[in-house]
CSV table of N, CA and C in Angstrom, one decimal:
chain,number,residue,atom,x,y,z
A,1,UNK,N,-14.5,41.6,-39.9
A,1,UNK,CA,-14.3,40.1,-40.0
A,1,UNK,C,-13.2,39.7,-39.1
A,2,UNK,N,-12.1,40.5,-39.0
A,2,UNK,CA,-11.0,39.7,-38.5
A,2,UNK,C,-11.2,40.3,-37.0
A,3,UNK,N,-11.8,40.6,-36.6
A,3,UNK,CA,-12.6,41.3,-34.9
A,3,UNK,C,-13.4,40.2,-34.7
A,4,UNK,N,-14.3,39.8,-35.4
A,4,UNK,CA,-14.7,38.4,-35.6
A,4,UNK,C,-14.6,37.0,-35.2
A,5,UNK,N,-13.5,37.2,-36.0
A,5,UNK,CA,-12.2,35.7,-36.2
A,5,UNK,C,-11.5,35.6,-34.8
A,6,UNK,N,-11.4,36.9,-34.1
A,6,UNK,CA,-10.4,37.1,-32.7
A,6,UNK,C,-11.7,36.9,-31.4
A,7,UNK,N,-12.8,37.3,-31.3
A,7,UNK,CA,-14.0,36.9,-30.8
A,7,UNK,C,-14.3,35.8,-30.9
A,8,UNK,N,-14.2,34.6,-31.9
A,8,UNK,CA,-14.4,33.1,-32.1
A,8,UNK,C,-13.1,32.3,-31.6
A,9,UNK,N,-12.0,32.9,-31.9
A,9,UNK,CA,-11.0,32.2,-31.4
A,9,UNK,C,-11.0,32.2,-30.2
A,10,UNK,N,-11.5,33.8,-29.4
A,10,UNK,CA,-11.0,34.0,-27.4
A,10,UNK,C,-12.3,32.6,-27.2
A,11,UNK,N,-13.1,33.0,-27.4
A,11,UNK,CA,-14.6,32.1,-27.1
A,11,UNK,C,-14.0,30.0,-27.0
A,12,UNK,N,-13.5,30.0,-28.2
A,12,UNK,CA,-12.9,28.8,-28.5
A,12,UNK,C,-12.1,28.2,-27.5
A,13,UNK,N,-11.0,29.1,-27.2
A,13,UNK,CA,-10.0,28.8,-26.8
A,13,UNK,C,-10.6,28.9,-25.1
A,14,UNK,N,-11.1,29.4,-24.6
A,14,UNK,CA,-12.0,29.6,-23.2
A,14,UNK,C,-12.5,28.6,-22.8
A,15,UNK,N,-13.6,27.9,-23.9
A,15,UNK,CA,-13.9,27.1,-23.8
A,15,UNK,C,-13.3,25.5,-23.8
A,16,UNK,N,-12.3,25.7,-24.5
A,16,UNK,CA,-11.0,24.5,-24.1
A,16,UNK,C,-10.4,24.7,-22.8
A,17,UNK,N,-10.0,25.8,-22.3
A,17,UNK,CA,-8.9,25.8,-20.9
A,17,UNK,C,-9.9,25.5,-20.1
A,18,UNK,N,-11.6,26.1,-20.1
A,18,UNK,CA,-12.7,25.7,-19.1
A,18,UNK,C,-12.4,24.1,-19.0
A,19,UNK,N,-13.0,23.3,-20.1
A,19,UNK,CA,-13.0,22.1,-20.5
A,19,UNK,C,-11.7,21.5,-19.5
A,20,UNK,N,-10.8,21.7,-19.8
A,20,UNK,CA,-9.3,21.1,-18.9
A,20,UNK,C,-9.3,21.2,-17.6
A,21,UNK,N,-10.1,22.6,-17.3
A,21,UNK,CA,-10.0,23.1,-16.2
A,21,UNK,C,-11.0,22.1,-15.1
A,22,UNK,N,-11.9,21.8,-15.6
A,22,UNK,CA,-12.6,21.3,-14.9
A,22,UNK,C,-12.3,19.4,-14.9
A,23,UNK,N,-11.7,19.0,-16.3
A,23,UNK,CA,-11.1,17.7,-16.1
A,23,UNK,C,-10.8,17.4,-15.2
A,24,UNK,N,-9.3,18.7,-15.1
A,24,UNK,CA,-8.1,18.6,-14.2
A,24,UNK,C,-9.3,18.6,-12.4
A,25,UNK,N,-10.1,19.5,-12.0
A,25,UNK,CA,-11.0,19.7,-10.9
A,25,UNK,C,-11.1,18.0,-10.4
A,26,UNK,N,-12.0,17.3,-11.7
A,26,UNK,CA,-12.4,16.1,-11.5
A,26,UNK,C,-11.3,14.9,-11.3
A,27,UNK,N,-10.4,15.0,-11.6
A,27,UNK,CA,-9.2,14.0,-11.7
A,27,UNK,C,-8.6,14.5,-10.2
A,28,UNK,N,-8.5,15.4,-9.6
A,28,UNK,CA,-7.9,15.8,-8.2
A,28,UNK,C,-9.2,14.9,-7.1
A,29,UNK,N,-10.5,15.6,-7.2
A,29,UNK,CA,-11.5,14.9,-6.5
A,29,UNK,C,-11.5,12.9,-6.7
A,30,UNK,N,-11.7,12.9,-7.7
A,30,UNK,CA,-11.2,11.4,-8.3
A,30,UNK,C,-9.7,10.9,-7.2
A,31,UNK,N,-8.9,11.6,-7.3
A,31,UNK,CA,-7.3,11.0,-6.4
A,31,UNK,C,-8.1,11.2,-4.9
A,32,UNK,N,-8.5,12.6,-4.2
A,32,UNK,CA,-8.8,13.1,-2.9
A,32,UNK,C,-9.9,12.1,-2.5
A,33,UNK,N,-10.3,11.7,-3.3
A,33,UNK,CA,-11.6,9.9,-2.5
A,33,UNK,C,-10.8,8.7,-2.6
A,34,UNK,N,-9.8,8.4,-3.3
A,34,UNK,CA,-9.2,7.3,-3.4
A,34,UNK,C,-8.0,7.8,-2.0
A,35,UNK,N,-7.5,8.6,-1.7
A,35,UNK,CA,-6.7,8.6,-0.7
A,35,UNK,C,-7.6,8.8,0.7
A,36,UNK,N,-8.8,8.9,0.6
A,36,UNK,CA,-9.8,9.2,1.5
A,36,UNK,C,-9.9,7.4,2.4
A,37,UNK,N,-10.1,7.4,1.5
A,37,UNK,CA,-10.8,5.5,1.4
A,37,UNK,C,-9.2,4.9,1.8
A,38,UNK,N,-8.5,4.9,1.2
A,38,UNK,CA,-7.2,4.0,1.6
A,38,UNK,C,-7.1,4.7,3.1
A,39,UNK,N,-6.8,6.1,3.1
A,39,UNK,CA,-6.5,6.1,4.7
A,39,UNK,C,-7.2,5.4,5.7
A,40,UNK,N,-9.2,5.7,5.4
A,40,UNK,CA,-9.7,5.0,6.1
A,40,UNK,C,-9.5,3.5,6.6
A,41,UNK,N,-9.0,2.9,5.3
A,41,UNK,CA,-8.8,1.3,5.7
A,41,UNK,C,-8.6,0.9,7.2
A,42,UNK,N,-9.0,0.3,7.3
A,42,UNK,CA,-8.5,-0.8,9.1
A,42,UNK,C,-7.4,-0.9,9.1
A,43,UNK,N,-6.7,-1.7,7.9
A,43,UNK,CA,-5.4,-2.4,7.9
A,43,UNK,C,-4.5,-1.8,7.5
A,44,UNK,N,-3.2,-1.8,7.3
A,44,UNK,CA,-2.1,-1.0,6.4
A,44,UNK,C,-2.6,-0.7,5.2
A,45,UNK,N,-2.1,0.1,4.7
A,45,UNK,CA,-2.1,0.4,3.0
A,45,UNK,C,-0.8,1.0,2.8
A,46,UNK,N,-0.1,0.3,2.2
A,46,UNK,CA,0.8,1.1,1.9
A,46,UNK,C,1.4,1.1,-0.1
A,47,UNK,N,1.3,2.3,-0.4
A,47,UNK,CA,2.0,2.7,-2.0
A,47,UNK,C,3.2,2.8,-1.8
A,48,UNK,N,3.3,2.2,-3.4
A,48,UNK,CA,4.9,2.1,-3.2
A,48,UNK,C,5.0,2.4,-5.1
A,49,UNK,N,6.5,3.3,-4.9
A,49,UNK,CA,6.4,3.2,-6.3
A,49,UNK,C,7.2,2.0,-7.1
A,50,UNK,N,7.4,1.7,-8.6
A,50,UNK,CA,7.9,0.8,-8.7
A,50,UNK,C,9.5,0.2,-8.1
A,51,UNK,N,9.9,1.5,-7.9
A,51,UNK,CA,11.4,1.1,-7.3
A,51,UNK,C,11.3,0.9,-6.1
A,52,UNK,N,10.4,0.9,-5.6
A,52,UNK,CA,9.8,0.5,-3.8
A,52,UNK,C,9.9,1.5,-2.5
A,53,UNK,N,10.3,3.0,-3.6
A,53,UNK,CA,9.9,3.7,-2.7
A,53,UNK,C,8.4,4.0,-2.3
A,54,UNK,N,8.3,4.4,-1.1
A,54,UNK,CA,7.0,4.8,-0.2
A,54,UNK,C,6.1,6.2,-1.0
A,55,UNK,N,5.2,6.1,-1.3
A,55,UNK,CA,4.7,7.1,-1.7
A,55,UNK,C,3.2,7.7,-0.7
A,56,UNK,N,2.7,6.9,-0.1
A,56,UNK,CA,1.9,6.6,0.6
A,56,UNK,C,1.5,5.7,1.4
A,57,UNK,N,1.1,6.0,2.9
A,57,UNK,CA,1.1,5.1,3.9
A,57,UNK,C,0.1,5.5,4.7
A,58,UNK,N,-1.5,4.8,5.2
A,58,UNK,CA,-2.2,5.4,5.4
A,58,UNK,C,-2.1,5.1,7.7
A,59,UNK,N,-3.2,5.9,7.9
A,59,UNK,CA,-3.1,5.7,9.2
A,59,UNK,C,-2.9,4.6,10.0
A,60,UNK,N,-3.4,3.5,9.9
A,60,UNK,CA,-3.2,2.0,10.3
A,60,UNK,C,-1.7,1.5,9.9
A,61,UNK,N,-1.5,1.9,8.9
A,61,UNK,CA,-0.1,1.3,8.6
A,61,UNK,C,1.2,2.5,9.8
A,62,UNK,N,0.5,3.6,9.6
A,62,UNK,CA,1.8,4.1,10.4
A,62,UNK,C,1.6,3.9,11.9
A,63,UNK,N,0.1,3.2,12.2
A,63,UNK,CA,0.3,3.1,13.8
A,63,UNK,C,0.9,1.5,13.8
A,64,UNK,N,1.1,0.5,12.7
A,64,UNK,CA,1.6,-0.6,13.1
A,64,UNK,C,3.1,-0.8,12.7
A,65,UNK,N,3.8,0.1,12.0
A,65,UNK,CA,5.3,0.3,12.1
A,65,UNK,C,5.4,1.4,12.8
A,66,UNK,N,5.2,2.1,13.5
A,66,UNK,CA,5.4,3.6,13.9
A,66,UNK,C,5.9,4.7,13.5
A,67,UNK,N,6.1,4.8,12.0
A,67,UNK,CA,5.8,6.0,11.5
A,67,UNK,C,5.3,6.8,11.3
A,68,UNK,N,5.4,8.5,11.3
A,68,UNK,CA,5.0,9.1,11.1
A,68,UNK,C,5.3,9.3,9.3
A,69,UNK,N,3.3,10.2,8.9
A,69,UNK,CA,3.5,10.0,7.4
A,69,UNK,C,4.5,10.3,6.5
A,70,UNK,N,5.2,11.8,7.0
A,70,UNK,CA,6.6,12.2,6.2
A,70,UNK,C,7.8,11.3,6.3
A,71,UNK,N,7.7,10.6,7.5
A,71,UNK,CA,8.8,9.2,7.5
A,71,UNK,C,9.0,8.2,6.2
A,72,UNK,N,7.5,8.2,6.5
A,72,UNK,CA,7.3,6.8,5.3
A,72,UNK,C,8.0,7.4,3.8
A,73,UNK,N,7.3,8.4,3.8
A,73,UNK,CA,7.6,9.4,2.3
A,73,UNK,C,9.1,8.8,1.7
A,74,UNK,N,10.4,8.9,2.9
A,74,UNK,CA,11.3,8.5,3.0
A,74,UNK,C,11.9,7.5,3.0
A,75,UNK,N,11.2,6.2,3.3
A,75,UNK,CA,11.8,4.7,3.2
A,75,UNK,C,11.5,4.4,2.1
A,76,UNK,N,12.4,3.0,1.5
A,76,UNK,CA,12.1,2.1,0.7
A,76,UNK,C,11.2,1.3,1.5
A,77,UNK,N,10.1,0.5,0.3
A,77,UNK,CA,9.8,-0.5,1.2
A,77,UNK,C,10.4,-1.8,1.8
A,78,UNK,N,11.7,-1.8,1.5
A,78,UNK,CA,12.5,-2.9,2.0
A,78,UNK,C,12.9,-2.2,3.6
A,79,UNK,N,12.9,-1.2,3.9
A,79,UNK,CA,12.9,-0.9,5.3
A,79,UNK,C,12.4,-1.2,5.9
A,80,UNK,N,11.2,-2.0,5.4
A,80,UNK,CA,10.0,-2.7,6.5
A,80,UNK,C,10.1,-4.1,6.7
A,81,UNK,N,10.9,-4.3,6.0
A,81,UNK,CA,11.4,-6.2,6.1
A,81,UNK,C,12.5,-6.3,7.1
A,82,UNK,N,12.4,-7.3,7.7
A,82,UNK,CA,13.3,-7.7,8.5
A,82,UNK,C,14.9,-7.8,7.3
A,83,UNK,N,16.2,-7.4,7.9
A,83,UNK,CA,17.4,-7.6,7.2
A,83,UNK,C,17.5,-8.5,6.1
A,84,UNK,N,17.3,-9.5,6.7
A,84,UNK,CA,17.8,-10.6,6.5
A,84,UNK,C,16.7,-11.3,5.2
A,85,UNK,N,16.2,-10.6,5.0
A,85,UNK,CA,15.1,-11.0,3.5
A,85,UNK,C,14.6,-9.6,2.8
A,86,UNK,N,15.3,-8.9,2.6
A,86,UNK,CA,16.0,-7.6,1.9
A,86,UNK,C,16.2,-8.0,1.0
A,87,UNK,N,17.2,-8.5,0.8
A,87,UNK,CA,17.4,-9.1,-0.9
A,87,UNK,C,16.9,-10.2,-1.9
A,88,UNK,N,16.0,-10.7,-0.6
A,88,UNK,CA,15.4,-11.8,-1.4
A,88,UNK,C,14.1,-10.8,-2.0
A,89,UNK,N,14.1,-10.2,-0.8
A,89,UNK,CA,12.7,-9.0,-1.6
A,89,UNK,C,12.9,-8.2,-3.1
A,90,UNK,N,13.8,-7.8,-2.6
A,90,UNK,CA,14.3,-7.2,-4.2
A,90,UNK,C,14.1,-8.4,-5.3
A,91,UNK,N,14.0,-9.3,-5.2
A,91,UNK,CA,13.9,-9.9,-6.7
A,91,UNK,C,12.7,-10.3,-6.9
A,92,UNK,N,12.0,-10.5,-5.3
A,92,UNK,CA,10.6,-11.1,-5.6
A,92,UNK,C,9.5,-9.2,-6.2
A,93,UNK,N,10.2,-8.3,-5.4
A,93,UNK,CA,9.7,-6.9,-6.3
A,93,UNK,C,9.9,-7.1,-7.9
A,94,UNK,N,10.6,-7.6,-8.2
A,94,UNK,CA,11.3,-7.2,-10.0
A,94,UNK,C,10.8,-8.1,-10.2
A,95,UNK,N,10.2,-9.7,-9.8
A,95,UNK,CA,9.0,-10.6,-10.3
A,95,UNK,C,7.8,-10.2,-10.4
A,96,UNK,N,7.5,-9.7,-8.8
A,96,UNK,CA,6.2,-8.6,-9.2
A,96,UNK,C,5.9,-7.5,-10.4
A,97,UNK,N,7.1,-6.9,-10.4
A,97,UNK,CA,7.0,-6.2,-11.7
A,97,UNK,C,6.9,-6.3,-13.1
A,98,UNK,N,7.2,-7.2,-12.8
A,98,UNK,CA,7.1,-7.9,-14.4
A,98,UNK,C,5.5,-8.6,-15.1
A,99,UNK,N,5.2,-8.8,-14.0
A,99,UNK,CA,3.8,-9.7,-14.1
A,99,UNK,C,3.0,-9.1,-13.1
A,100,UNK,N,2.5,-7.6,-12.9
A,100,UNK,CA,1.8,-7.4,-11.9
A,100,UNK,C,0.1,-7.6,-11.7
A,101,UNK,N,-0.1,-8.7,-10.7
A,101,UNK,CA,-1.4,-9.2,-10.8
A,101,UNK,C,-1.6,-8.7,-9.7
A,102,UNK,N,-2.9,-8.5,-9.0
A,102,UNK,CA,-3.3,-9.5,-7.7
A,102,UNK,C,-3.0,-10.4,-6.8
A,103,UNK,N,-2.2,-10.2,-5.9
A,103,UNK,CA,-2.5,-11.5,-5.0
A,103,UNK,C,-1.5,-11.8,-3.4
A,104,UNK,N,-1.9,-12.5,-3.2
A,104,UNK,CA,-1.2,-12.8,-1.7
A,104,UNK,C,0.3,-12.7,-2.2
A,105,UNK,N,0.6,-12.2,-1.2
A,105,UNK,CA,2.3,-12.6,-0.6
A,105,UNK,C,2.8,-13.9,-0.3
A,106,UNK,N,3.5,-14.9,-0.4
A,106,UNK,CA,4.1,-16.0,0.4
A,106,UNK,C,3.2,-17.0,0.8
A,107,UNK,N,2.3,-17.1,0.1
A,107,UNK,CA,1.3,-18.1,0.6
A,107,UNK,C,1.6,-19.1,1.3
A,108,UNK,N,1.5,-19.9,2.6
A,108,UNK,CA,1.7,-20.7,3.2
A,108,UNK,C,3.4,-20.6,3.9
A,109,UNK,N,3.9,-19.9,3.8
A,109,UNK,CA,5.0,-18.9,4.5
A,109,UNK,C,4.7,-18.1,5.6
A,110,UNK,N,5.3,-18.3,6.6
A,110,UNK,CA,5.3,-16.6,7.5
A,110,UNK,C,5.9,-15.6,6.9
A,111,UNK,N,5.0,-14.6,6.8
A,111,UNK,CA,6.1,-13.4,6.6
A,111,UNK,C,5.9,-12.7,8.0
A,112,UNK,N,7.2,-11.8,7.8
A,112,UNK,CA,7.3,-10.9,8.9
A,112,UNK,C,7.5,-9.5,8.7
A,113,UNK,N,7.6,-8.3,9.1
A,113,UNK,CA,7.9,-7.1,8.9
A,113,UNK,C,8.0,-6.8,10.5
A,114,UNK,N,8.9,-5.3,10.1
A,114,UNK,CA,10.1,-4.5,10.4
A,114,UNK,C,9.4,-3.3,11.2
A,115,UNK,N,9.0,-2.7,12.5
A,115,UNK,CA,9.2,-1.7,13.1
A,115,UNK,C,9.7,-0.4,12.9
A,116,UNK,N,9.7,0.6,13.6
A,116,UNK,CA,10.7,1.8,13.3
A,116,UNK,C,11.6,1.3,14.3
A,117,UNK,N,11.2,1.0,15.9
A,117,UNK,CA,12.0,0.3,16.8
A,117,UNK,C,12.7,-1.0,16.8
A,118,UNK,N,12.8,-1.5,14.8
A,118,UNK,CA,13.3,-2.6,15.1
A,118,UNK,C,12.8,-4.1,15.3
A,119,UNK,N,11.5,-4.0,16.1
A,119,UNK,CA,10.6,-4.8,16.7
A,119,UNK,C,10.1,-5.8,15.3
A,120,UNK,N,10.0,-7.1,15.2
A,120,UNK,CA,9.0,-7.6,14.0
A,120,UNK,C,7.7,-8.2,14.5
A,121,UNK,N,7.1,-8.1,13.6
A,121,UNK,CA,5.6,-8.8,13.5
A,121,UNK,C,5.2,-9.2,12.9
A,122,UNK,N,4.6,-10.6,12.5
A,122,UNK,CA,3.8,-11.7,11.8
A,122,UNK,C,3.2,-10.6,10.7
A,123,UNK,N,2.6,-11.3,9.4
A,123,UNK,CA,2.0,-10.3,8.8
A,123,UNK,C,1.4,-11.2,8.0
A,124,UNK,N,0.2,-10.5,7.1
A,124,UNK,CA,-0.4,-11.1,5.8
A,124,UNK,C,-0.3,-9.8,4.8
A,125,UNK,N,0.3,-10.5,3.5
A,125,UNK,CA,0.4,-9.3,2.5
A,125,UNK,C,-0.3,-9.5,1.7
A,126,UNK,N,-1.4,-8.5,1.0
A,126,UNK,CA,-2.0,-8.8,-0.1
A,126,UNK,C,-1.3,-7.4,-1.3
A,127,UNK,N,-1.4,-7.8,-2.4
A,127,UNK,CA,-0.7,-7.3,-3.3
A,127,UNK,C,-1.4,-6.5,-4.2
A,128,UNK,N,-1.6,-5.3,-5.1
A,128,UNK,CA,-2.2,-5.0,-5.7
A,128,UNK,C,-1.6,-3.8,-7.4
A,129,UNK,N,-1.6,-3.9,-8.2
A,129,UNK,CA,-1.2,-2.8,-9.0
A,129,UNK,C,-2.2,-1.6,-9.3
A,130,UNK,N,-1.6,-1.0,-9.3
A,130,UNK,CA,-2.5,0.5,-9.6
A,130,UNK,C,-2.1,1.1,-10.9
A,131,UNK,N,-2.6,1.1,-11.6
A,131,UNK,CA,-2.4,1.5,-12.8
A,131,UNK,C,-2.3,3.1,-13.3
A,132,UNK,N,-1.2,3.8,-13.4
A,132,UNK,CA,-0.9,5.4,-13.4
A,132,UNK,C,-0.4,5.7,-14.8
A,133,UNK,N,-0.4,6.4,-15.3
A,133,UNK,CA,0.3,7.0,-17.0
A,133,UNK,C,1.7,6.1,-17.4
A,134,UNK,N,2.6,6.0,-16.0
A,134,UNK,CA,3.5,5.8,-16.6
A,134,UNK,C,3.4,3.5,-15.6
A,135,UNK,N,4.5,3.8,-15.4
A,135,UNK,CA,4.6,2.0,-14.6
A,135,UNK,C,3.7,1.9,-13.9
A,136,UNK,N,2.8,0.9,-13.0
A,136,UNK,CA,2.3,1.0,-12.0
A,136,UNK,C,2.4,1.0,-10.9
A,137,UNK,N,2.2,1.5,-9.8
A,137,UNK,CA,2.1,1.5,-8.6
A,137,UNK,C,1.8,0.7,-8.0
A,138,UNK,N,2.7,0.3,-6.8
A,138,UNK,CA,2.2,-1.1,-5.9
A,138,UNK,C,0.9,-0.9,-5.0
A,139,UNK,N,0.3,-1.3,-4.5
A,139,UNK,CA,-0.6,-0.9,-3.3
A,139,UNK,C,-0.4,-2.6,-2.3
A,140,UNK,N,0.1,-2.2,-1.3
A,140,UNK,CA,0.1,-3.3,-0.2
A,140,UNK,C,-0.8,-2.9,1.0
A,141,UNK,N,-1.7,-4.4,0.7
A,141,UNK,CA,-2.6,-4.5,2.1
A,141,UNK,C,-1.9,-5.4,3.4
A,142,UNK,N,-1.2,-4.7,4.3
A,142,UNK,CA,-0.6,-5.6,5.2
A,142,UNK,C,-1.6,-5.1,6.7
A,143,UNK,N,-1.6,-6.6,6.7
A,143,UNK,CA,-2.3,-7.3,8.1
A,143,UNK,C,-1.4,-7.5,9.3
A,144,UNK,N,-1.3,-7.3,10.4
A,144,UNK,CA,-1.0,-7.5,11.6
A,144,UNK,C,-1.7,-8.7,12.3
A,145,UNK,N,-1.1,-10.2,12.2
A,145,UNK,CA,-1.7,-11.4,12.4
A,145,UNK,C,-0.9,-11.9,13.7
A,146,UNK,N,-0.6,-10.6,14.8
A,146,UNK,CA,0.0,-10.9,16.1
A,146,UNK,C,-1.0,-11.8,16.8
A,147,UNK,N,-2.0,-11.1,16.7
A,147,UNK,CA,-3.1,-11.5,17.8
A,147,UNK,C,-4.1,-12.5,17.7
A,148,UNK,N,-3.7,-13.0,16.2
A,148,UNK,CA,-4.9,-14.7,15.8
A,148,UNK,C,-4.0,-15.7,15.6
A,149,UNK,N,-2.5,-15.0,15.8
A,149,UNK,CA,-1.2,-16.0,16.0
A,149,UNK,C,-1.4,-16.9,17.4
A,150,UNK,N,-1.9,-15.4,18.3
A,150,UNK,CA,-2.2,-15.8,19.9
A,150,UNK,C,-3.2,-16.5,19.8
A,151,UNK,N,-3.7,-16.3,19.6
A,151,UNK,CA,-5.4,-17.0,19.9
A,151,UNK,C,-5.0,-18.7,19.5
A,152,UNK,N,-4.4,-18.8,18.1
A,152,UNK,CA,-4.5,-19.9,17.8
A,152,UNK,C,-3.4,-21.3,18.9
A,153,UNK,N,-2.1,-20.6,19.0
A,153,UNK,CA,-1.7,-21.0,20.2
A,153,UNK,C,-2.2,-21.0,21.5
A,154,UNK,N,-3.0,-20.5,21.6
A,154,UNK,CA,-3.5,-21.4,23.0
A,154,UNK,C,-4.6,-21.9,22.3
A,155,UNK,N,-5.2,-22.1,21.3
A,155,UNK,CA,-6.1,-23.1,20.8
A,155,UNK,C,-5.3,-24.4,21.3
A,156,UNK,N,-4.2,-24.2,20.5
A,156,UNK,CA,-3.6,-25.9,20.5
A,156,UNK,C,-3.0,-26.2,22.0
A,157,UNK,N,-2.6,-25.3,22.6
A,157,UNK,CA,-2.3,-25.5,23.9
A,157,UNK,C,-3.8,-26.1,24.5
A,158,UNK,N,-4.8,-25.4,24.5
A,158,UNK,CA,-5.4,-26.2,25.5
A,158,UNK,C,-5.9,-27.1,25.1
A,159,UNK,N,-6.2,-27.6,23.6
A,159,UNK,CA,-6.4,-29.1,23.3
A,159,UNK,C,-5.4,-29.8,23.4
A,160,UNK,N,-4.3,-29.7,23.3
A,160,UNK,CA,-2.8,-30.6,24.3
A,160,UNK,C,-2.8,-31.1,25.5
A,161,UNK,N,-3.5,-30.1,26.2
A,161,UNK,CA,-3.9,-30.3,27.4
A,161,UNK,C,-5.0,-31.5,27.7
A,162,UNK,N,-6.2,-30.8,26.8
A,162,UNK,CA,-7.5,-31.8,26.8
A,162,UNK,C,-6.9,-33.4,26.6
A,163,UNK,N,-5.9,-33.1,25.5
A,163,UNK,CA,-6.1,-35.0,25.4
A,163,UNK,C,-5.2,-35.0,26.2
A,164,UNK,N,-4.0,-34.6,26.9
A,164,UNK,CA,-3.5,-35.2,27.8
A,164,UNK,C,-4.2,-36.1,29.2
A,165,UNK,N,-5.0,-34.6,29.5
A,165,UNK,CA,-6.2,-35.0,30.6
A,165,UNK,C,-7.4,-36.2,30.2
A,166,UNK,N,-7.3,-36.8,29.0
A,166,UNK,CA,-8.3,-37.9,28.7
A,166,UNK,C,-7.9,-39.0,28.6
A,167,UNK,N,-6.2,-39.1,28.7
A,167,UNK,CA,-5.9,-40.4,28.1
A,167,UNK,C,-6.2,-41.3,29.4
């Protein structure tokens, strides 16, 4: 009987660590398509944890600040703002956190961000929470809006032009 009892229990217990074992399989594959897909994105993606350090930064984002990925690992995301709105960031992060929804950045504001050379560039932030065991995680979709900045200026340039040449 008790050869038994030790046969039901190994069997039992086997079949629990399988059970985990394969959770745990599925919850890795589950992360390894979500970081799949974010890298692929077009535009920046960058994770951030709640204290705003970098946890992840996918290809597009490190070719539009020029970091490399172990770099990012390293920065806060306030390293990506220009100086001089550093601390205004910090509070608008600690408003994000408190109420983390969805949604644009600065609406009807320029924002700008920060280079590794220093260099800034026009941007569009969209905001997102990711929901993990413990706080959530930031996820930012930042857009590079250099080049429909351009476009749009010489929109108005050459309709400046047009009516000048009509009156």
């Amino acid at each position: 009987v008790r050869m038994g009892f030790f046969v039901l229990e190994g069997a039992l217990f086997s079949w629990l660590f399988e059970g985990r074992r394969i959770a745990t399989a599925m919850a890795r594959r589950r992360e390894q398509r979500f970081r799949q897909a974010i890298e692929a994105a077009p535009s920046g993606m960058i994770l951030a944890e709640p204290d705003g350090r970098i946890a992840f930064a996918n290809a597009a984002a490190r070719r539009d600040f020029g970091y490399a990925a172990a770099e990012f690992r390293e920065l806060s995301i306030e390293q990506l703002i220009p100086p001089a709105l550093r601390e205004s960031h910090q509070r608008d992060r600690a408003t994000f956190a408190r109420m983390p929804t969805p949604r644009a950045m600065g609406i009807g504001r320029e924002r700008r961000a920060r280079r590794k050379d220093g260099s800034e560039f026009p941007v569009e932030i969209g905001l997102s929470p990711v929901p993990t065991e413990g706080a959530p995680l930031v996820l930012a979709a930042v857009v590079d809006v250099t080049e429909r900045q351009r476009v749009i200026s010489r929109l108005v340039d050459s309709e400046q032009r047009q009516r000048f040449l009509l009156r």
